[in-house]
XYZ file of C-alpha atoms in Angstrom:
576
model
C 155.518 146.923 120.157
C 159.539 146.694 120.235
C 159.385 144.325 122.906
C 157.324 142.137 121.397
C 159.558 141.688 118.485
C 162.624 141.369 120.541
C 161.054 138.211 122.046
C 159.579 136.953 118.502
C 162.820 137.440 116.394
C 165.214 136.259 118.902
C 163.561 132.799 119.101
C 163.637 132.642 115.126
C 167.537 133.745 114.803
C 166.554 136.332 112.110
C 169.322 139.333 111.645
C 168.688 142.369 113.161
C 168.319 143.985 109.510
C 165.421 141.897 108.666
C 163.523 142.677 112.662
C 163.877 145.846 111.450
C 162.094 145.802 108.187
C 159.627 144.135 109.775
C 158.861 146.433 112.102
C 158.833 149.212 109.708
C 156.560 146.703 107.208
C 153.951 146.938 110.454
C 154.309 150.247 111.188
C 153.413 151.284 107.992
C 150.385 149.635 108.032
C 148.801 151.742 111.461
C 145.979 153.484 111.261
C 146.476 157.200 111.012
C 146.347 158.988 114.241
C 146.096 155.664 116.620
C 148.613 155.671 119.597
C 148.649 153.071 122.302
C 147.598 154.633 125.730
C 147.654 153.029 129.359
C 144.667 150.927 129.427
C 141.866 153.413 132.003
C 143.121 156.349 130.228
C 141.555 155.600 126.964
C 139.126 158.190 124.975
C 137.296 157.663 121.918
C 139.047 158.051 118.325
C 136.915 158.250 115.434
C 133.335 158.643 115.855
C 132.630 154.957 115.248
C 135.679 153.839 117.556
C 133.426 152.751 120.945
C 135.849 154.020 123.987
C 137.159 151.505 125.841
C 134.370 148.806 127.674
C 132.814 148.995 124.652
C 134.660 147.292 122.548
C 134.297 143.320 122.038
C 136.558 142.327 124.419
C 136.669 145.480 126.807
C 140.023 145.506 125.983
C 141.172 142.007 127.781
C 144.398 140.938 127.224
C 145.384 138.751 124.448
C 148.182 136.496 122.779
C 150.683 138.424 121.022
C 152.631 135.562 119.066
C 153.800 136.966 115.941
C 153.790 134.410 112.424
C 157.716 133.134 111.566
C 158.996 135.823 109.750
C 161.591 134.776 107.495
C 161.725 138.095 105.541
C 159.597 141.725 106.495
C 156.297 140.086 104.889
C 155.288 136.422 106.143
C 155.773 133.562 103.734
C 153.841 131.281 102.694
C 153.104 128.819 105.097
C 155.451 125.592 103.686
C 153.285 122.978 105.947
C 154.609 125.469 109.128
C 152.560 124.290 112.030
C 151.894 128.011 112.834
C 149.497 127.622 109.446
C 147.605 124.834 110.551
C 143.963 125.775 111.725
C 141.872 122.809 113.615
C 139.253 121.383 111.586
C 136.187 122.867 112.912
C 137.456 126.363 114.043
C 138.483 126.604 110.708
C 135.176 125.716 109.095
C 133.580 128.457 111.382
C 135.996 130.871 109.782
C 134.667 130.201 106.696
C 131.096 129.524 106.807
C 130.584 132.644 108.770
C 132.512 134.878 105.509
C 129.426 132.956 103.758
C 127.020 133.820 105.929
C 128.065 137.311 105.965
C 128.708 137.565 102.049
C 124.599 137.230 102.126
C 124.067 139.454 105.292
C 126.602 142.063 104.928
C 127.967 142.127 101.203
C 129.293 145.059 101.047
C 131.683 144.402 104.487
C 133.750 141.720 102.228
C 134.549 140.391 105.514
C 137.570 137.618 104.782
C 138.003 134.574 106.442
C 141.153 134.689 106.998
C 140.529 138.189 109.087
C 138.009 135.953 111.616
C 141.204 133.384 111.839
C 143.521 136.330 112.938
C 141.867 137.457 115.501
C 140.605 133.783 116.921
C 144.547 133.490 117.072
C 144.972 136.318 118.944
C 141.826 136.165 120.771
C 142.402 132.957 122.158
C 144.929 130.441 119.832
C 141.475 129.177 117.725
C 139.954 127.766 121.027
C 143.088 126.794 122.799
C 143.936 124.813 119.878
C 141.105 123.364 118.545
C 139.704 122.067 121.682
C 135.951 121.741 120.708
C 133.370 119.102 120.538
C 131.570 117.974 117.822
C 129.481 120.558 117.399
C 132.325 122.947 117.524
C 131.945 124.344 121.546
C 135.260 124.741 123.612
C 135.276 121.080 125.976
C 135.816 123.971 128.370
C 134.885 127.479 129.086
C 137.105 129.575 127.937
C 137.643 132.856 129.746
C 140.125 136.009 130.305
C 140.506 137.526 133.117
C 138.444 139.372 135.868
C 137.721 143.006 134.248
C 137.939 144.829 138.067
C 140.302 147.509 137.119
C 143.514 146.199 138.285
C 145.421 145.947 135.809
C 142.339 145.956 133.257
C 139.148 147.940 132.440
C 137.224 147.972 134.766
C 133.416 146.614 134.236
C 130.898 145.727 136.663
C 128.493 142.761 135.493
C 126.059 142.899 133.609
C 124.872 139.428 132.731
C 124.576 138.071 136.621
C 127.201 136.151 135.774
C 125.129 134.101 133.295
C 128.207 134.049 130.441
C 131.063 134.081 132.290
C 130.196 133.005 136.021
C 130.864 136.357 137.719
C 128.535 138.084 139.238
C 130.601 141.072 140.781
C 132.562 141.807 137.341
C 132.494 141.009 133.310
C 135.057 138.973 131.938
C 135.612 138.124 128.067
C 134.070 134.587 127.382
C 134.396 132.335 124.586
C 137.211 131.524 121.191
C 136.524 135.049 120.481
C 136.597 136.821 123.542
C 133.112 138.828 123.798
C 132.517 140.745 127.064
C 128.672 139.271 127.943
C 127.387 143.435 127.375
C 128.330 142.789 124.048
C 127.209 139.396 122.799
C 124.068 140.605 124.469
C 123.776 142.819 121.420
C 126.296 141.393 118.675
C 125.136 137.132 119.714
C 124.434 134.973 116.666
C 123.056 131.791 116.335
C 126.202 130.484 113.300
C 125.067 126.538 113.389
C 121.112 127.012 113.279
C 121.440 125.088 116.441
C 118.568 128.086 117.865
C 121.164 129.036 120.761
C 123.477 132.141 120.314
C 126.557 130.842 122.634
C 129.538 132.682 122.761
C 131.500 129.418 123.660
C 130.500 127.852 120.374
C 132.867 128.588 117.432
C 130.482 128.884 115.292
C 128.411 131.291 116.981
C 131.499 133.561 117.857
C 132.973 133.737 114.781
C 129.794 134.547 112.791
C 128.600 137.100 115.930
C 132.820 138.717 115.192
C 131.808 139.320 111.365
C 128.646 140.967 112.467
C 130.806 143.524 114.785
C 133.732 144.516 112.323
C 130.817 145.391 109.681
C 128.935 147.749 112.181
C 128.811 151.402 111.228
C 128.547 150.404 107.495
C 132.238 149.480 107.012
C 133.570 147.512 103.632
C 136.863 145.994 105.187
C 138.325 145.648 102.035
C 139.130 149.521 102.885
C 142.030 149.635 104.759
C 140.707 152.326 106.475
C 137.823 150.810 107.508
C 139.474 147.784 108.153
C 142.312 149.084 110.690
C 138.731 151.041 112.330
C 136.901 147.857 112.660
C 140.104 145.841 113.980
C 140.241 148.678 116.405
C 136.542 148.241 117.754
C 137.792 144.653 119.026
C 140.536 145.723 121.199
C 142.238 149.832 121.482
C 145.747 149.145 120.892
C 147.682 149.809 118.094
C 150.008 146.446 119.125
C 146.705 144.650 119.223
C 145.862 146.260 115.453
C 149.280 144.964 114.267
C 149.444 141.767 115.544
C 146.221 140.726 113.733
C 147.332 142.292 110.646
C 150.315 140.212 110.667
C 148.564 137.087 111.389
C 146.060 138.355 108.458
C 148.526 138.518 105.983
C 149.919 135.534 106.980
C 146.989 133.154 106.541
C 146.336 135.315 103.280
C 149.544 133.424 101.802
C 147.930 130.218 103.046
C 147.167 127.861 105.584
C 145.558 123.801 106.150
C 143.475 121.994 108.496
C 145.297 119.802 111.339
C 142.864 117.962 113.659
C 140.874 119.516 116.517
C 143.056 119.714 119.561
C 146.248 119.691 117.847
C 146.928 123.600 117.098
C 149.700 126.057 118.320
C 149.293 126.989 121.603
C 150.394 130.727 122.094
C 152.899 131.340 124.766
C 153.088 135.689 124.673
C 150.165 137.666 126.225
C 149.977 141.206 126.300
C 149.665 141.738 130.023
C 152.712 140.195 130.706
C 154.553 143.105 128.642
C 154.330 145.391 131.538
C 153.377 144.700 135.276
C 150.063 145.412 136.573
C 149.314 147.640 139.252
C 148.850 145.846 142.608
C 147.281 142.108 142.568
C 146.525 140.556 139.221
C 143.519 138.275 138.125
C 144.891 135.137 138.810
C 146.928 135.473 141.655
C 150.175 136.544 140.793
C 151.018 138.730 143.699
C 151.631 142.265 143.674
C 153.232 144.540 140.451
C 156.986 143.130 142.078
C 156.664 140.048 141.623
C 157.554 138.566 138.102
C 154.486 136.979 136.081
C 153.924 133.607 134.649
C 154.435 132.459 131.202
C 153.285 129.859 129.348
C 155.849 128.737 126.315
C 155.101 127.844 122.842
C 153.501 124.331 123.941
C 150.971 125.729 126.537
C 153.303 124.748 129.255
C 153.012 127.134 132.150
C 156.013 128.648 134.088
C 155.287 129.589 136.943
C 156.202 133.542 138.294
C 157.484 134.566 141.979
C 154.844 133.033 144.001
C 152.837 132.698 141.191
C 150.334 129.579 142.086
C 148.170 129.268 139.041
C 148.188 130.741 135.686
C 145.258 133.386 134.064
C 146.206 133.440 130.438
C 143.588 135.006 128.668
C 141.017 132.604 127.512
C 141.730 130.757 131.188
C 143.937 128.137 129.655
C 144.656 124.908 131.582
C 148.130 122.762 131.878
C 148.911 120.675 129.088
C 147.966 116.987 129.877
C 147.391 114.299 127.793
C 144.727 114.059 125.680
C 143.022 110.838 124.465
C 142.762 110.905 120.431
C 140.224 112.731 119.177
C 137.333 110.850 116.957
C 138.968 112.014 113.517
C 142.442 110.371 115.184
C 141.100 107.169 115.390
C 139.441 106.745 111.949
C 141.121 104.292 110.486
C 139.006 104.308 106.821
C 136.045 105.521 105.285
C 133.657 103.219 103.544
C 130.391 103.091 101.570
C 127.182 102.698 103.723
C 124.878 101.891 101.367
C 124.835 104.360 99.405
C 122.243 104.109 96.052
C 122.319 105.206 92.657
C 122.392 109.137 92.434
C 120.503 110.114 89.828
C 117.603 113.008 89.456
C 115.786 114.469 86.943
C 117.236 118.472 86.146
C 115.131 120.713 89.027
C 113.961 117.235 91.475
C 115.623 116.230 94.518
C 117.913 113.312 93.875
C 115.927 110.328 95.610
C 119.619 108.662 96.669
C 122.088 110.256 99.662
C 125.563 109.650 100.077
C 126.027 107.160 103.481
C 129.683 106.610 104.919
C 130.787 105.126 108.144
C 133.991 105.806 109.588
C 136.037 103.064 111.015
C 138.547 102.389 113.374
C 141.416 100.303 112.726
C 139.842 96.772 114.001
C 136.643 97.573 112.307
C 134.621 99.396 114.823
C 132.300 102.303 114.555
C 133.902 105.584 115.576
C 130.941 108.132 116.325
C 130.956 111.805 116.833
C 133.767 112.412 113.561
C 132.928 115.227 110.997
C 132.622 114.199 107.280
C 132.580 116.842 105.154
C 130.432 116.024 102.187
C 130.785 118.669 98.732
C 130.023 118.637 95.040
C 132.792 118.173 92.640
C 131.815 119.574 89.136
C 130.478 121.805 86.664
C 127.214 121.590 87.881
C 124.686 123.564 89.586
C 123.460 120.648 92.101
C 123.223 121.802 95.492
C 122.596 120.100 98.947
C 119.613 121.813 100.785
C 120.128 125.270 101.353
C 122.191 126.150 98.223
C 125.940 124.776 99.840
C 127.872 123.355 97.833
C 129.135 121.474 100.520
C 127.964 120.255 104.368
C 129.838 118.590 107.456
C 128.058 115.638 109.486
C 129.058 114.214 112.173
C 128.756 110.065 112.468
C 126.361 108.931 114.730
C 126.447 105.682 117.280
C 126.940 103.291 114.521
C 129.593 105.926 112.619
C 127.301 106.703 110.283
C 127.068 109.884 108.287
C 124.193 110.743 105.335
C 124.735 113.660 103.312
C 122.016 116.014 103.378
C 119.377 116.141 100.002
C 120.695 116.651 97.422
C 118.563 118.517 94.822
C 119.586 119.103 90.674
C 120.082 121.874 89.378
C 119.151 122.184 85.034
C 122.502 121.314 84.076
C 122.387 118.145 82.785
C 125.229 115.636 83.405
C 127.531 113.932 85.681
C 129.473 115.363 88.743
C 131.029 113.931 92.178
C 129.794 113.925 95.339
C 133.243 114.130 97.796
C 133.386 112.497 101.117
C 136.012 113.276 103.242
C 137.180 112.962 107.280
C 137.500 116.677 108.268
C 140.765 117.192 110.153
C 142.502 114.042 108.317
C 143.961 113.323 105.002
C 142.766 109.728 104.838
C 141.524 109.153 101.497
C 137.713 110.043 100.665
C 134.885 108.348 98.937
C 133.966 109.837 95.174
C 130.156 109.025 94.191
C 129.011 109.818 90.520
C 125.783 111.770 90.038
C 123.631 112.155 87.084
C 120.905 115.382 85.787
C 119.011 114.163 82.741
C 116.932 116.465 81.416
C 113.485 116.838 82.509
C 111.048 114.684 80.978
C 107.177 114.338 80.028
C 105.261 110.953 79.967
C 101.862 112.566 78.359
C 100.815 114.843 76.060
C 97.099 116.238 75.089
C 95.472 119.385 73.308
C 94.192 121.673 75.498
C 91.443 122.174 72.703
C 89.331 119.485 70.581
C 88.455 122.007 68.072
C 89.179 120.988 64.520
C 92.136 122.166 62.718
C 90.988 122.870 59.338
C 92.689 125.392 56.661
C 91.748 126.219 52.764
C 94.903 125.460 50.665
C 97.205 128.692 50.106
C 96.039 130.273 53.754
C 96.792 129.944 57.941
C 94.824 128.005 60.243
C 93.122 130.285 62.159
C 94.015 128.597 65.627
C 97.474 127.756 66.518
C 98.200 123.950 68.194
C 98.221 124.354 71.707
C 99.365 121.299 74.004
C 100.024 120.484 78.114
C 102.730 118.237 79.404
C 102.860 116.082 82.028
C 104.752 113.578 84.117
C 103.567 111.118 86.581
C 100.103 113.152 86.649
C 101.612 116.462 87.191
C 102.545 119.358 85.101
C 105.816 118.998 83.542
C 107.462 122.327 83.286
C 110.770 122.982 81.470
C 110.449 119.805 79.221
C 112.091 120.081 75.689
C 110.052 118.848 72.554
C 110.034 118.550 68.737
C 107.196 119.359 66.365
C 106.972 117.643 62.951
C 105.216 117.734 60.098
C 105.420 114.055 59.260
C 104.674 111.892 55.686
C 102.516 109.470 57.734
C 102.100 107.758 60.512
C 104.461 105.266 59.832
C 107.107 107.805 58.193
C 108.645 109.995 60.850
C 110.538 111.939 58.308
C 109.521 115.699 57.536
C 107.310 116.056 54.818
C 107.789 117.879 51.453
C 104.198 119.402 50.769
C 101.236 120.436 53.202
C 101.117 122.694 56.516
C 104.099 124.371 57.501
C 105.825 126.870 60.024
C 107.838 129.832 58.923
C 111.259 130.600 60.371
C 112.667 133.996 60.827
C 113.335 135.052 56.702
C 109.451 133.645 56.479
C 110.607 130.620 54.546
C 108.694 127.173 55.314
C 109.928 124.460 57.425
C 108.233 121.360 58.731
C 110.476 120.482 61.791
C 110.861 122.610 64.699
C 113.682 121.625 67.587
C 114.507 122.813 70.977
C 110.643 123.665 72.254
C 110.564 123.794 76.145
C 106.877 123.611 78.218
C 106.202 126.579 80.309
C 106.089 126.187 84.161
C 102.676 125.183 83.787
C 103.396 122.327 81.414
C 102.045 124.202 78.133
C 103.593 124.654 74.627
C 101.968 126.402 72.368
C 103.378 126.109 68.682
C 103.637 128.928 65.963
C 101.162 129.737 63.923
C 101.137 126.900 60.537
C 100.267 127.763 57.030
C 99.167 125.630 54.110
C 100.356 125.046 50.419
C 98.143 124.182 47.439
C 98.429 121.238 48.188
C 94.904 119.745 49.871
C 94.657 117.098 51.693
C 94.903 115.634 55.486
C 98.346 115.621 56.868
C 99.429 115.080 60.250
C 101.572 116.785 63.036
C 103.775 114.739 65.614
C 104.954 116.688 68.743
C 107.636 115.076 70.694
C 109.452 115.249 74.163
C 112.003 114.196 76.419
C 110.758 111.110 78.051
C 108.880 109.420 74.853
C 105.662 111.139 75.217
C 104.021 111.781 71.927
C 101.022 113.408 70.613
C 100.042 113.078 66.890
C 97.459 116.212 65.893
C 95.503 115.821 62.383
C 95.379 118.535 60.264
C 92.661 119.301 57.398
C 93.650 121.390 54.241
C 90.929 121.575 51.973
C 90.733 122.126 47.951
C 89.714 126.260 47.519
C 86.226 126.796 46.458
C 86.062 127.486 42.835
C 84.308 130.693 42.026
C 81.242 130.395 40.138
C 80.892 131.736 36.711
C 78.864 135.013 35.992
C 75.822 134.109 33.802
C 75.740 135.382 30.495
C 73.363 138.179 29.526
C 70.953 137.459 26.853
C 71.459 139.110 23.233
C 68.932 141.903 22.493
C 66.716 140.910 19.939
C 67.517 142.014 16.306
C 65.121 144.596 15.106
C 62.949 142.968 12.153
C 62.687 145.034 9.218
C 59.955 147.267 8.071
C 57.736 144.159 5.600
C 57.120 145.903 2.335
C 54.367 146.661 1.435
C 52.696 144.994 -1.258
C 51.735 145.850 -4.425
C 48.308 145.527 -5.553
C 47.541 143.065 -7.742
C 46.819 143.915 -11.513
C 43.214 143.879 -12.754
């Protein structure tokens, strides 16, 4: 590792007091127990380190560029160009610590993790050189895994990743011997291909690895374990932990093509045993290098170069498609507005332009929602990149409403460029109803002073279908010409059991239905009416009946007995 650091700190003119802090900052952070050891005399450490040709890379060589270190921990990045990650590498990054966050939450696999070891791995595909859909414009691979010099692995894909049919040889950004994207592939841009030369793919298939065996990399156990499983070398661990913590304290986009080039590999540390991979002559002669710019420099009778990832000399480059974008404008794009829950029937459409006006196709233009909403584009992102077609056109994907109601932005942006973007305002209204109807024709009819025996039950709709989710109003009204609550008549109860005649806030089920609380009448007969409201202007006005109580009969009254007559007396004879 010192000689690594040598190199590194000279070229930043640090003082020898702070190279040495920062090599006892790394240090500190080794696993326990993990030495380096010749490469072919390597055993397995812990049980869920693979021994060496079975790890991602078989243990190819890789760039060991350190971050500037202006003190023992890395600063932030201040615009460095070391920060800057190309546009669509970078994106990969990212989406696949998405992707995993669903498949593998309890790895807590960062980002910035999948950055530092594309860096080392191979300088984010030789600085950003991919295509639109984010695989290297050439394939990128290390060298010839023969054992000289190397592990030593006979093929196993018939040279169908990496062209060799004799021996395996890491392929791709992130450096996967074929054996193992055979079993660790992934398919990161739904494209139905698992390629290991396509960012996308290799980043999300590198997630997938450091998680096997369980691990939760926000252990630093298990995170020095999984960093291990890429590549046995403790040099190799500390590298990527330095360029870890370095994009940690922050990083930006620059355009595709235009990152860092590492210059440092690891197998130029200490001469191989007889003929190298490329070409460079027997274990005497002095390597190649390539500096900080990708420039290669040539070793004794050194020919051609082997860097890993199989760099090429720098040449010029013809602007990429986000270099010549001159503006962004509108395409056409409608009004944006949805109902809360529908698909908004509008999509953002921007063109890029060059500067005399003409199309420029093939440029990524990163679409994303701006707000406190919870409106998503189709598959729950919050945001999506498409690239311009022919005409350098781009259409956001659908864009569906959440049932926050409101306004937000929809942000259109060149990825890779800080020309400025196109804002679009969106609207959610609440979800509305153009009909209403019982779902029953049965009279509602109650005897003053008691409750109706059948509560009001009614079915929303919009546009012929059920309208779920809708919010409504029920009121007892004066008449139909007098919206205002009434005073007398049927009424609810709240929650003390007191009256009221207005109810607010009543949402329809999924199925469109409402069904009211129970209602009560006064003493008060008569024929009164109900008026249910909702969101949209539908209305329904129910009748209600409350009739006069019966008056009880009264009991008849019992005849009087009859008065006993008295005894007649008897008369007395007449006198002679």
């Amino acid at each position: 590792m010192a000689p690594v650091f040598g190199r590194r700190l000279r070229r930043g003119a640090v003082t020898s007091a702070v190279a040495a802090a920062a090599v006892a900052a790394l240090a500190a952070s080794q696993a326990p127990g993990v030495t380096d050891v010749p490469r072919g005399e390597r055993t397995a450490g812990a049980a869920d380190t693979p021994p060496a040709g079975d790890s991602a890379t078989g243990d190819s060589p890789y760039y060991t560029d350190l971050p500037p270190l202006r003190s023992p921990v890395p600063l932030a990045p201040n615009g460095e160009a070391e920060a800057g990650v190309p546009a669509t590498v970078l994106d990969a990054y990212k989406k696949a610590e998405s992707a995993l966050a669903e498949a593998k939450p309890g790895c807590n696999v960062p980002w910035q993790l999948l950055a530092a070891i594309g860096k080392v791995e191979s300088g984010h595909a030789r600085g950003g050189r991919v295509d639109a859909d984010g695989t290297t414009l050439k394939p990128i691979l290390g060298p010839v895994l023969n054992g000289n010099g190397f592990a030593k692995i006979t093929d196993t894909d018939k040279g169908a990743f990496d062209s060799d049919a004799t021996h395996d040889r890491a392929v791709g950004p992130m450096q996967f011997i074929p054996s193992t994207w055979a079993t660790s592939g992934q398919d990161g841009n739904g494209d139905g291909e698992k390629d290991p030369n396509n960012i996308y793919d290799a980043a999300l298939a590198a997630g997938h690895y450091l998680c096997a065996n369980d691990r939760d990399l926000a252990v630093e156990a298990d995170l020095h374990k999984a960093i291990l499983s890429y590549n046995h070398s403790t040099e190799y661990l500390n590298t990527v932990l330095s360029w870890l913590e370095y994009y940690r304290k922050g990083t930006h986009e620059v355009p595709d093509g235009k990152g860092v080039l590492p210059g440092d590999r690891s197998d130029e540390h200490t001469p191989a045993v007889g003929p190298t991979p490329g070409g460079n002559g027997p274990s005497s002669d002095k390597p190649g290098t390539r500096d900080r710019t990708g420039t290669y420099h040539p070793g004794n009778g050194d020919s051609k170069p082997n860097p890993p990832g199989g760099g090429d000399d720098k040449t010029p480059e013809t602007p990429t498609p986000a270099e010549r974008v001159a503006r962004l404008k509108d395409a056409g794009t409608g009004t944006l507005a949805a109902v809360a829950g529908d698909a908004f029937a509008g999509r953002v459409q921007v063109r890029t332009e060059s500067t005399s006006g003409s199309a420029v196709a093939k440029v990524k233009v990163k679409f994303r929602v701006v707000g406190d909403t919870d409106a998503r584009f189709d598959g729950g992102a919050r945001s999506a990149i498409v690239t311009t077609n022919a005409t350098g056109r781009a259409t956001a994907p659908v864009l569906k409403a959440g049932e926050k109601t409101g306004r937000f932005t929809v942000r259109a942006t060149v990825v890779g460029r800080t020309l400025t973007g196109l804002d679009y305002t969106a609207k959610v209204t609440e979800r509305q109803a153009d009909a209403l109807a019982r779902t029953s024709d049965k009279p509602l009819t109650c005897e003053a002073g008691k409750e109706f025996a059948d509560r009001v039950e009614v079915r929303a709709t919009y546009k012929g279908e059920a309208a779920g989710g809708v919010t409504a109003t029920a009121t007892l009204v004066k008449s139909a010409a007098d919206a205002t609550p009434n005073d007398k008549g049927p009424y609810f109860k709240d929650a003390n059991g007191n009256p009221v005649r207005a109810l607010k806030g009543l949402k329809t089920d999924a199925n469109g239905l409402l069904k009211l609380p129970r209602l009560y009448a006064d003493d008060a007969a008569g024929t009164y009416l109900l008026r249910v409201v909702t969101v949209g202007g539908a209305t329904l006005t129910v009748e209600l009946k409350v009739t006069a109580p019966a008056t009880p009969e009264a009991p008849e009254t019992p005849e009087a007995p009859a008065t006993p007559t008295a005894p007649a007396t008897p008369t007395a004879p007449a006198a002679d």
